[in-house]
Short mmCIF file of C-alpha atoms and ligand atoms in Angstrom, two decimals:
data_model
loop_
_atom_site.label_atom_id
_atom_site.label_comp_id
_atom_site.label_asym_id
_atom_site.label_seq_id
_atom_site.Cartn_x
_atom_site.Cartn_y
_atom_site.Cartn_z
CA UNK A 98 89.36 78.15 73.04
CA UNK A 99 92.83 78.43 72.85
CA UNK A 100 94.41 78.87 69.44
CA UNK A 101 98.12 78.63 70.89
CA UNK A 102 99.18 75.23 72.49
CA UNK A 103 101.27 74.33 75.61
CA UNK A 104 103.65 72.76 73.23
CA UNK A 105 104.29 75.71 71.03
CA UNK A 106 105.12 77.78 74.25
CA UNK A 107 107.31 75.11 75.75
CA UNK A 108 109.49 74.75 72.52
CA UNK A 109 109.45 78.40 72.11
CA UNK A 110 110.83 79.03 75.82
CA UNK A 111 113.16 75.81 75.77
CA UNK A 112 114.53 77.59 72.35
CA UNK A 113 115.34 80.83 74.14
CA UNK A 114 116.51 79.18 77.13
CA UNK A 115 118.76 76.74 75.19
CA UNK A 116 120.37 80.08 72.92
CA UNK A 117 121.19 81.92 76.10
CA UNK A 118 118.58 84.69 75.23
CA UNK A 119 117.38 84.34 78.49
CA UNK A 120 118.19 82.43 81.76
CA UNK A 121 114.98 81.46 83.28
CA UNK A 122 111.35 81.43 82.45
CA UNK A 123 108.56 82.92 84.11
CA UNK A 124 105.42 80.68 83.25
CA UNK A 125 102.38 78.80 84.41
CA UNK A 126 102.89 75.65 86.82
CA UNK A 127 100.03 73.29 88.11
CA UNK A 128 98.66 74.11 91.45
CA UNK A 129 96.66 71.95 93.65
CA UNK A 130 93.88 71.52 90.79
CA UNK A 131 93.59 71.95 87.21
CA UNK A 132 91.93 75.14 87.62
CA UNK A 133 94.42 76.94 90.01
CA UNK A 134 97.71 77.44 87.68
CA UNK A 135 100.34 79.13 89.60
CA UNK A 136 102.75 81.37 88.29
CA UNK A 137 106.47 79.61 88.43
CA UNK A 138 109.95 80.30 87.59
CA UNK A 139 111.30 77.71 85.28
CA UNK A 140 115.08 77.28 85.12
CA UNK A 141 115.99 74.31 82.89
CA UNK A 142 114.38 72.65 79.84
CA UNK A 143 113.73 69.66 81.97
CA UNK A 144 111.66 71.53 84.39
CA UNK A 145 109.59 73.50 81.41
CA UNK A 146 108.62 69.74 80.08
CA UNK A 147 107.82 68.42 83.52
CA UNK A 148 105.93 71.39 84.85
CA UNK A 149 104.80 74.09 82.57
CA UNK A 150 100.72 74.40 82.06
CA UNK A 151 98.89 75.92 79.74
CA UNK A 152 94.96 75.80 79.89
CA UNK A 153 91.75 78.16 80.21
CA UNK A 154 93.08 78.75 83.77
CA UNK A 155 96.24 80.51 83.01
CA UNK A 156 94.73 84.05 83.85
CA UNK A 157 97.41 85.44 85.90
CA UNK A 158 99.25 88.29 84.94
CA UNK A 159 102.94 88.09 85.27
CA UNK A 160 103.96 91.75 85.18
CA UNK A 161 103.79 92.40 88.74
CA UNK A 162 106.02 89.11 89.11
CA UNK A 163 108.80 90.84 87.62
CA UNK A 164 109.15 93.59 90.13
CA UNK A 165 110.78 90.91 92.31
CA UNK A 166 112.10 88.30 89.87
CA UNK A 167 113.95 90.39 87.38
CA UNK A 168 115.95 91.88 89.80
CA UNK A 169 117.00 88.32 91.00
CA UNK A 170 118.12 86.91 87.66
CA UNK A 171 121.81 87.06 86.36
CA UNK A 172 120.52 87.31 82.70
CA UNK A 173 117.19 88.09 80.94
CA UNK A 174 114.05 86.54 82.40
CA UNK A 175 111.18 85.50 79.83
CA UNK A 176 108.00 86.58 80.51
CA UNK A 177 104.86 85.10 78.76
CA UNK A 178 102.29 88.15 78.58
CA UNK A 179 98.71 88.10 77.24
CA UNK A 180 97.62 91.56 75.50
CA UNK A 181 95.90 92.84 78.59
CA UNK A 182 99.08 91.81 80.84
CA UNK A 183 101.14 94.04 78.12
CA UNK A 184 99.31 97.27 79.35
CA UNK A 185 100.50 96.48 83.08
CA UNK A 186 104.03 95.69 81.70
CA UNK A 187 104.20 99.65 80.22
CA UNK A 188 102.35 100.87 83.33
CA UNK A 189 105.13 99.41 85.65
CA UNK A 190 108.06 100.31 83.41
CA UNK A 191 106.48 104.02 83.60
CA UNK A 192 106.65 103.49 87.32
CA UNK A 193 110.14 102.30 87.10
CA UNK A 194 109.47 99.19 88.66
CA UNK A 195 112.12 96.96 87.21
CA UNK A 196 114.62 96.94 84.07
CA UNK A 197 113.26 96.72 80.93
CA UNK A 198 116.73 95.32 79.70
CA UNK A 199 116.33 92.42 82.03
CA UNK A 200 113.22 91.13 80.56
CA UNK A 201 112.18 89.36 77.35
CA UNK A 202 108.97 89.40 76.39
CA UNK A 203 106.98 86.84 74.32
CA UNK A 204 103.50 88.07 73.45
CA UNK A 205 101.00 85.55 73.57
CA UNK A 206 97.43 85.49 71.72
CA UNK A 207 94.78 85.12 74.00
CA UNK A 208 91.08 84.20 73.15
CA UNK A 209 89.75 84.60 76.93
CA UNK A 210 90.08 82.68 79.98
CA UNK A 211 87.71 80.70 81.98
CA UNK A 212 86.59 81.59 85.33
CA UNK A 213 86.32 78.57 87.74
CA UNK A 214 83.66 80.22 89.95
CA UNK A 215 81.26 79.92 86.84
CA UNK A 216 82.34 76.40 86.03
CA UNK A 217 81.40 75.71 89.53
CA UNK A 218 78.07 77.24 89.21
CA UNK A 219 77.23 74.78 86.12
CA UNK A 220 79.12 71.51 87.62
CA UNK A 221 78.81 72.16 91.17
CA UNK A 222 81.90 71.50 93.78
CA UNK A 223 84.10 68.48 93.83
CA UNK A 224 85.77 68.98 90.63
CA UNK A 225 88.63 66.08 89.69
CA UNK A 226 89.59 67.22 86.52
CA UNK A 227 88.99 69.86 83.68
CA UNK A 228 90.47 69.50 80.08
CA UNK A 229 90.06 71.65 77.14
CA UNK A 230 88.07 70.42 74.15
CA UNK A 231 88.00 72.81 71.31
CA UNK A 232 85.08 75.20 72.06
CA UNK A 233 84.07 73.06 74.93
CA UNK A 234 85.54 72.31 78.43
CA UNK A 235 85.42 68.70 79.79
CA UNK A 236 84.85 68.40 83.57
CA UNK A 237 84.95 65.64 85.78
CA UNK A 238 83.46 65.51 89.08
CA UNK A 239 83.53 63.46 92.29
CA UNK A 240 79.72 62.65 91.38
CA UNK A 241 79.87 61.58 87.92
CA UNK A 242 82.04 59.19 85.89
CA UNK A 243 81.16 60.96 82.81
CA UNK A 244 82.58 64.20 82.37
CA UNK A 245 80.35 67.00 81.71
CA UNK A 246 80.85 69.09 78.73
CA UNK A 247 80.42 72.83 78.83
CA UNK A 248 80.91 75.51 76.14
CA UNK A 249 84.03 77.45 77.02
CA UNK A 250 82.31 80.71 76.01
CA UNK A 251 79.57 80.25 78.92
CA UNK A 252 82.25 80.50 81.26
CA UNK A 253 84.37 83.18 79.96
CA UNK A 254 85.89 85.46 82.96
CA UNK A 255 83.99 88.76 83.23
CA UNK A 256 87.32 90.62 82.12
CA UNK A 257 87.43 88.53 79.18
CA UNK A 258 83.72 89.01 78.04
CA UNK A 259 84.43 92.48 78.46
CA UNK A 260 87.94 92.22 77.03
CA UNK A 261 89.19 95.83 76.01
CA UNK A 262 92.26 94.92 73.61
CA UNK A 263 93.69 92.12 71.83
CA UNK A 264 96.65 93.98 70.81
CA UNK A 265 100.05 93.67 72.65
CA UNK A 266 101.43 96.97 73.44
CA UNK A 267 104.89 95.59 74.64
CA UNK A 268 106.79 92.99 73.14
CA UNK A 269 110.34 91.46 71.90
CA UNK A 270 108.48 88.77 70.11
CA UNK A 271 104.91 87.73 69.31
CA UNK A 272 103.51 84.46 68.72
CA UNK A 273 100.31 84.61 66.40
CA UNK A 274 99.14 87.77 64.67
CA UNK A 275 99.16 91.40 65.91
CA UNK A 276 95.56 91.85 67.63
CA UNK A 277 93.35 95.02 67.78
CA UNK A 278 91.90 97.30 70.62
CA UNK A 279 88.33 96.60 70.74
CA UNK A 280 85.31 98.40 71.52
CA UNK A 281 83.69 96.65 74.53
CA UNK A 282 80.79 97.23 76.99
CA UNK A 283 82.98 97.40 79.91
CA UNK A 284 81.20 100.41 81.11
CA UNK A 285 77.65 99.29 80.72
CA UNK A 286 77.29 97.87 84.27
CA UNK A 287 78.93 101.01 85.85
CA UNK A 288 76.24 102.97 84.00
CA UNK A 289 73.49 100.90 85.37
CA UNK A 290 74.74 101.54 88.90
CA UNK A 291 75.18 105.21 88.04
CA UNK A 292 71.64 105.24 87.02
CA UNK A 293 70.22 104.15 90.55
CA UNK A 294 69.50 106.19 93.10
CA UNK A 295 71.94 106.96 95.91
CA UNK A 296 69.89 104.49 98.68
CA UNK A 297 70.15 101.84 96.08
CA UNK A 298 73.73 102.23 95.44
CA UNK A 299 74.44 101.98 99.06
CA UNK A 300 72.53 98.61 99.51
CA UNK A 301 74.06 97.23 96.46
CA UNK A 302 77.90 98.00 97.63
CA UNK A 303 76.95 97.09 101.33
CA UNK A 304 75.61 93.64 99.80
CA UNK A 305 78.89 93.36 97.74
CA UNK A 306 81.32 94.64 100.02
CA UNK A 307 80.05 93.33 103.33
CA UNK A 308 81.40 90.01 102.24
CA UNK A 309 84.94 91.12 101.97
CA UNK A 310 87.15 88.94 104.33
CA UNK A 311 90.11 91.40 103.90
CA UNK A 312 92.42 88.71 102.54
CA UNK A 313 94.09 91.64 100.78
CA UNK A 314 94.49 89.05 97.66
CA UNK A 315 92.99 91.91 95.22
CA UNK A 316 95.93 94.29 96.59
CA UNK A 317 98.63 91.45 96.41
CA UNK A 318 97.77 90.49 92.72
CA UNK A 319 97.33 93.92 91.39
CA UNK A 320 99.96 95.17 89.23
CA UNK A 321 99.40 98.70 90.06
CA UNK A 322 99.60 97.79 93.86
CA UNK A 323 103.77 97.60 94.22
CA UNK A 324 104.56 99.57 97.23
CA UNK A 325 106.86 97.70 99.29
CA UNK A 326 105.43 99.30 102.30
CA UNK A 327 101.66 99.43 101.96
CA UNK A 328 99.12 101.24 103.78
CA UNK A 329 97.04 98.01 105.01
CA UNK A 330 99.64 96.54 106.84
CA UNK A 331 100.25 99.29 109.08
CA UNK A 332 98.82 98.21 112.35
CA UNK A 333 97.89 101.50 113.49
CA UNK A 334 95.95 102.81 110.25
CA UNK A 335 92.83 101.61 111.34
CA UNK A 336 91.85 99.78 108.03
CA UNK A 337 94.45 96.70 108.58
CA UNK A 338 91.90 94.38 109.20
CA UNK A 339 88.43 93.13 108.97
CA UNK A 340 86.01 95.08 111.17
CA UNK A 341 82.72 94.56 112.80
CA UNK A 342 79.73 94.32 110.29
CA UNK A 343 78.15 97.46 109.11
CA UNK A 344 81.16 99.75 109.96
CA UNK A 345 82.22 101.99 107.38
CA UNK A 346 85.71 100.33 107.33
CA UNK A 347 84.59 97.95 104.96
CA UNK A 348 84.36 100.73 102.47
CA UNK A 349 87.08 102.43 103.62
CA UNK A 350 89.20 99.90 102.42
CA UNK A 351 87.87 99.47 99.00
CA UNK A 352 87.68 103.34 98.40
CA UNK A 353 91.23 103.53 99.39
CA UNK A 354 92.29 100.43 97.26
CA UNK A 355 90.49 101.76 94.12
CA UNK A 356 91.74 105.12 94.82
CA UNK A 357 95.20 104.59 95.10
CA UNK A 358 95.24 102.93 91.72
CA UNK A 359 93.20 105.54 89.96
CA UNK A 360 94.59 106.73 86.70
CA UNK A 361 97.15 103.75 86.87
CA UNK A 362 94.74 100.74 86.67
CA UNK A 363 95.08 99.38 83.45
CA UNK A 364 91.78 97.54 83.93
CA UNK A 365 93.56 93.88 83.74
CA UNK A 366 91.16 92.32 86.17
CA UNK A 367 92.94 90.61 88.37
CA UNK A 368 91.59 91.81 91.44
CA UNK A 369 88.06 90.46 90.54
CA UNK A 370 90.03 86.99 89.24
CA UNK A 371 91.61 86.67 92.57
CA UNK A 372 88.86 87.64 94.97
CA UNK A 373 87.57 84.63 97.02
CA UNK A 374 84.42 86.08 97.60
CA UNK A 375 83.25 87.37 93.99
CA UNK A 376 83.46 91.02 94.89
CA UNK A 377 83.00 92.82 91.60
CA UNK A 378 86.00 95.14 92.35
CA UNK A 379 86.49 95.96 88.73
CA UNK A 380 83.14 98.22 89.10
CA UNK A 381 85.08 100.51 91.44
CA UNK A 382 88.01 100.58 89.12
CA UNK A 383 86.15 101.13 85.90
CA UNK A 384 83.99 104.11 87.74
CA UNK A 385 87.43 105.84 88.10
CA UNK A 386 88.46 104.85 84.48
CA UNK A 387 84.98 105.95 83.31
CA UNK A 388 85.17 109.40 85.22
CA UNK A 389 88.73 110.37 84.06
CA UNK A 390 87.73 109.68 80.22
CA UNK A 391 84.67 111.58 80.75
CA UNK A 392 86.05 114.40 82.88
CA UNK A 393 89.86 114.61 81.14
CA UNK A 394 89.71 112.74 78.24
CA UNK A 395 90.07 109.36 77.01
CA UNK A 396 93.27 107.57 78.85
CA UNK A 397 94.38 104.03 78.98
CA UNK A 398 96.87 103.60 81.40
CA UNK A 399 99.69 101.39 80.28
CA UNK A 400 99.30 102.17 76.46
CA UNK A 401 102.50 103.81 75.94
CA UNK A 402 105.41 104.01 78.35
CA UNK A 403 105.92 107.34 80.18
CA UNK A 404 102.31 108.51 79.82
CA UNK A 405 101.58 111.14 82.61
CA UNK A 406 98.82 109.63 84.91
CA UNK A 407 95.43 111.72 84.86
CA UNK A 408 95.09 112.53 88.48
CA UNK A 409 98.89 113.75 88.79
CA UNK A 410 98.27 116.12 85.98
CA UNK A 411 96.01 119.07 85.20
CA UNK A 412 94.93 121.88 83.37
CA UNK A 413 93.53 125.10 84.10
CA UNK A 414 90.22 124.54 82.31
CA UNK A 415 89.31 121.15 84.27
CA UNK A 416 85.70 121.02 85.28
CA UNK A 417 84.83 121.65 89.10
CA UNK A 418 84.08 118.90 91.45
CA UNK A 419 80.60 120.49 91.67
CA UNK A 420 80.00 120.29 87.97
CA UNK A 421 80.75 116.47 87.80
CA UNK A 422 77.13 116.24 89.43
CA UNK A 423 75.66 118.54 87.10
CA UNK A 424 76.73 116.82 83.85
CA UNK A 425 74.22 115.33 81.70
CA UNK A 426 74.48 111.99 83.06
CA UNK A 427 73.59 113.00 86.68
CA UNK A 428 73.56 110.18 89.08
CA UNK A 429 70.52 111.29 91.26
CA UNK B 200 62.58 119.51 128.61
CA UNK B 201 63.66 120.97 125.30
CA UNK B 202 64.44 118.74 122.62
CA UNK B 203 67.78 119.57 120.75
CA UNK B 204 67.33 120.39 117.07
CA UNK B 205 69.50 118.40 114.95
CA UNK B 206 72.58 120.52 114.30
CA UNK B 207 75.13 118.68 111.57
CA UNK B 208 78.70 118.41 112.26
CA UNK B 209 80.75 119.88 109.49
CA UNK B 210 84.43 119.61 108.80
CA UNK B 211 85.91 122.33 106.66
CA UNK B 212 89.38 122.08 105.32
CA UNK B 213 90.62 125.81 104.81
CA UNK B 214 93.76 126.64 103.18
CA UNK B 215 96.10 129.00 105.15
CA UNK B 216 96.33 131.72 102.46
CA UNK B 217 92.80 132.43 101.01
CA UNK B 218 90.15 130.88 102.90
CA UNK B 219 91.22 130.53 106.33
CA UNK B 220 92.04 134.32 106.02
CA UNK B 221 88.41 134.65 104.43
CA UNK B 222 87.15 132.99 107.38
CA UNK B 223 88.77 135.36 109.87
CA UNK B 224 87.41 138.03 107.79
CA UNK B 225 84.10 136.76 108.16
CA UNK B 226 84.73 136.72 111.72
CA UNK B 227 85.95 140.33 112.04
CA UNK B 228 82.95 141.36 109.95
CA UNK B 229 80.48 139.80 112.40
CA UNK B 230 79.01 137.42 109.88
CA UNK B 231 77.26 134.67 111.54
CA UNK B 232 77.83 130.94 110.20
CA UNK B 233 76.91 127.79 112.31
CA UNK B 234 79.33 127.02 115.40
CA UNK B 235 79.31 123.33 114.12
CA UNK B 236 81.46 124.10 111.29
CA UNK B 237 85.10 123.11 112.43
CA UNK B 238 87.64 124.56 110.67
CA UNK B 239 90.95 122.73 109.97
CA UNK B 240 93.41 124.92 108.67
CA UNK B 241 95.89 123.40 105.93
CA UNK B 242 98.96 124.96 104.46
CA UNK B 243 97.05 124.35 100.70
CA UNK B 244 94.04 122.63 99.59
CA UNK B 245 96.12 120.17 98.16
CA UNK B 246 97.36 119.23 101.34
CA UNK B 247 94.04 117.36 101.90
CA UNK B 248 94.81 113.49 101.35
CA UNK B 249 91.60 112.22 100.58
CA UNK B 250 92.30 110.09 103.76
CA UNK B 251 91.65 112.97 105.76
CA UNK B 252 88.12 113.31 104.43
CA UNK B 253 87.42 109.55 104.93
CA UNK B 254 88.33 110.08 108.41
CA UNK B 255 86.50 112.91 109.32
CA UNK B 256 83.35 110.93 108.14
CA UNK B 257 84.65 108.10 109.72
CA UNK B 258 84.68 109.84 113.03
CA UNK B 259 81.06 111.18 112.75
CA UNK B 260 81.36 114.30 110.36
CA UNK B 261 78.05 114.72 108.61
CA UNK B 262 79.49 116.85 105.83
CA UNK B 263 83.22 117.83 104.57
CA UNK B 264 84.05 120.84 102.75
CA UNK B 265 87.31 122.01 101.28
CA UNK B 266 88.14 125.46 100.67
CA UNK B 267 91.16 126.98 98.87
CA UNK B 268 92.22 129.78 96.82
CA UNK B 269 90.49 130.40 93.46
CA UNK B 270 91.92 128.35 90.76
CA UNK B 271 95.07 130.48 89.57
CA UNK B 272 95.52 132.15 92.64
CA UNK B 273 97.14 129.26 94.60
CA UNK B 274 99.96 130.44 96.81
CA UNK B 275 102.00 127.25 95.65
CA UNK B 276 100.91 128.15 91.83
CA UNK B 277 99.11 125.14 90.97
CA UNK B 278 98.18 123.24 94.36
CA UNK B 279 94.27 123.93 93.98
CA UNK B 280 94.35 122.34 90.41
CA UNK B 281 95.33 119.01 91.72
CA UNK B 282 92.72 119.36 94.60
CA UNK B 283 90.39 119.79 92.15
CA UNK B 284 90.87 116.80 90.25
CA UNK B 285 91.56 114.45 92.89
CA UNK B 286 88.14 115.75 94.69
CA UNK B 287 86.29 115.21 91.46
CA UNK B 288 87.14 111.83 91.31
CA UNK B 289 86.83 111.14 94.91
CA UNK B 290 83.36 112.76 95.48
CA UNK B 291 82.24 110.91 92.35
CA UNK B 292 83.24 107.88 93.88
CA UNK B 293 81.69 108.33 97.39
CA UNK B 294 78.45 109.18 95.39
CA UNK B 295 78.88 105.94 93.50
CA UNK B 296 78.85 104.16 96.91
CA UNK B 297 75.82 105.94 97.84
CA UNK B 298 77.36 108.51 100.05
CA UNK B 299 75.07 111.35 98.72
CA UNK B 300 77.02 113.88 96.83
CA UNK B 301 75.35 116.94 98.82
CA UNK B 302 77.65 115.89 101.81
CA UNK B 303 80.96 116.83 100.07
CA UNK B 304 81.81 119.93 98.38
CA UNK B 305 84.92 121.99 97.39
CA UNK B 306 84.23 125.75 97.39
CA UNK B 307 87.02 128.52 96.21
CA UNK B 308 87.04 131.54 98.70
CA UNK B 309 89.56 134.00 98.49
CA UNK B 310 90.91 136.06 101.73
CA UNK B 311 88.83 139.11 100.65
CA UNK B 312 85.61 136.86 100.59
CA UNK B 313 84.33 136.84 104.00
CA UNK B 314 81.08 137.16 103.03
CA UNK B 315 81.25 134.50 100.43
CA UNK B 316 82.77 132.24 103.41
CA UNK B 317 79.88 132.89 105.68
CA UNK B 318 77.20 132.45 103.10
CA UNK B 319 79.11 129.22 101.80
CA UNK B 320 79.11 127.34 105.24
CA UNK B 321 75.21 128.69 105.88
CA UNK B 322 74.41 127.19 102.63
CA UNK B 323 76.27 123.94 103.00
CA UNK B 324 75.15 123.43 106.88
CA UNK B 325 71.50 124.09 105.59
CA UNK B 326 72.25 121.09 102.89
CA UNK B 327 73.53 118.69 105.32
CA UNK B 328 71.16 119.42 107.77
CA UNK B 329 68.62 118.49 105.33
CA UNK B 330 69.99 114.99 104.55
CA UNK B 331 70.14 114.28 108.40
CA UNK B 332 72.77 112.31 110.36
CA UNK B 333 75.55 110.62 108.36
CA UNK B 334 75.02 106.78 109.24
CA UNK B 335 76.54 105.48 106.01
CA UNK B 336 80.07 106.42 106.68
CA UNK B 337 80.39 106.44 110.50
CA UNK B 338 82.54 103.97 112.38
CA UNK B 339 81.15 102.53 115.23
CA UNK B 340 84.70 102.02 116.66
CA UNK B 341 85.53 105.60 116.26
CA UNK B 342 82.51 106.97 117.96
CA UNK B 343 82.94 108.31 121.37
S1 SF4 C 271 92.81 97.34 90.24
FE1 SF4 C 271 92.33 95.36 89.29
S2 SF4 C 271 92.01 95.86 87.16
FE2 SF4 C 271 93.31 97.38 87.96
S3 SF4 C 271 95.41 97.14 87.51
FE3 SF4 C 271 94.97 96.47 89.90
S4 SF4 C 271 94.34 94.03 89.54
FE4 SF4 C 271 94.26 95.23 87.62
S1 SF4 C 272 90.67 89.74 97.49
FE1 SF4 C 272 88.11 90.16 97.84
S2 SF4 C 272 87.85 89.11 100.23
FE2 SF4 C 272 89.96 89.87 99.58
S3 SF4 C 272 90.48 91.98 100.44
FE3 SF4 C 272 90.15 91.82 98.19
S4 SF4 C 272 88.03 92.24 97.95
FE4 SF4 C 272 87.96 91.47 100.06
#
């Protein structure tokens, strides 16, 4: 699946470290399993050689890490960004969350990353090792000596199936060719929900959101969620922890989370990726994106640095909230 | 024993400069609107944080309405333009989650529109009453 190799990345990073362009490298390191690759800071060429990992599970979007890491570095920090990550990068710059001068961006091409829950759905639990093998992925499990071979395209993460852009919108250096913004079907599922009745939608979301365990991983991973003090950490907010089933709190958390990033969410897909309960959080974010596109004109957060987010903007001709429901695409 | 007729609880956020005065005018003119409409005065419709609306529902409101100055007439020049965008997005999201869109409304009422205020509230109360009690947004922990 991947065009670029680990060795190419390591040699590029080593070169930039050795010639003093950067003083550390933000890259992927090994986690507990082959599929839980962990964002890691590498300070030396030796560390890179020993610990750098690049495989089908390098989904993590590093932009957000720059907020804390760039300030700590003496020199520049090298960051490897996939096309979708560069949108978050621009959005963070727009919000003045880190200093552009402290970062050296190497854009890397991306053919899509795998979703381990899809792998598990095919191979079951007990995965010992996963390795890439051209268009296939070899999975060795506890229960079988021979690796199970699956087609990488079958386990592509949702956000990669509906990838919106292969184009890097920010970089200092690009490995591979410049990509293109692509037409995706990412709003199809939102439209399908919109076509349901209110009762059906309620049942759908009740089913999805009641699984939430309030681990806050979706917030922690989100590059649009970078407040130092978060409402969800306030013990007096009434929404700081898991509530009894069937209570509105389940939805309240999700409305607040999605609303806080509305107009700033780049649809990078990190929230859905990290959710241990596989809640389709992207369907909430995309609803806001779709609405904003339809009400106020197409807007892609992070496309450029310095754009004004639609919800902190207005025109005197905006449509009335009541008209939202009178549009052709009425939900009822 | 008489069975109590269901009366929806409605929270109305009214901007100080227009709609609150509009409500006052409705009162002065002896125009009737349901007593279950609880008015909360805010300095500007854009003072209404989306959280206020969610909280009102959480605490048992059956419908929430925001009233502000007509677009262009905001006391602070542009507050209600922001309200317009915010609430369009929020109400659309609530509807998407399955919370009936009829339970939320934004209405522009000026200080001279006492009659419009009363008519709006009567109409909104009727709409919400036809939907019945709000079960989807209440939080049992917040109920007395
Ligand atoms: S809400 Fe999700 S998709 Fe949007 S920026 Fe945050 S992590 Fe990315
Ligand atoms: S990551 Fe998933 S389970 Fe955790 S708080 Fe977010 S939605 Fe809930």
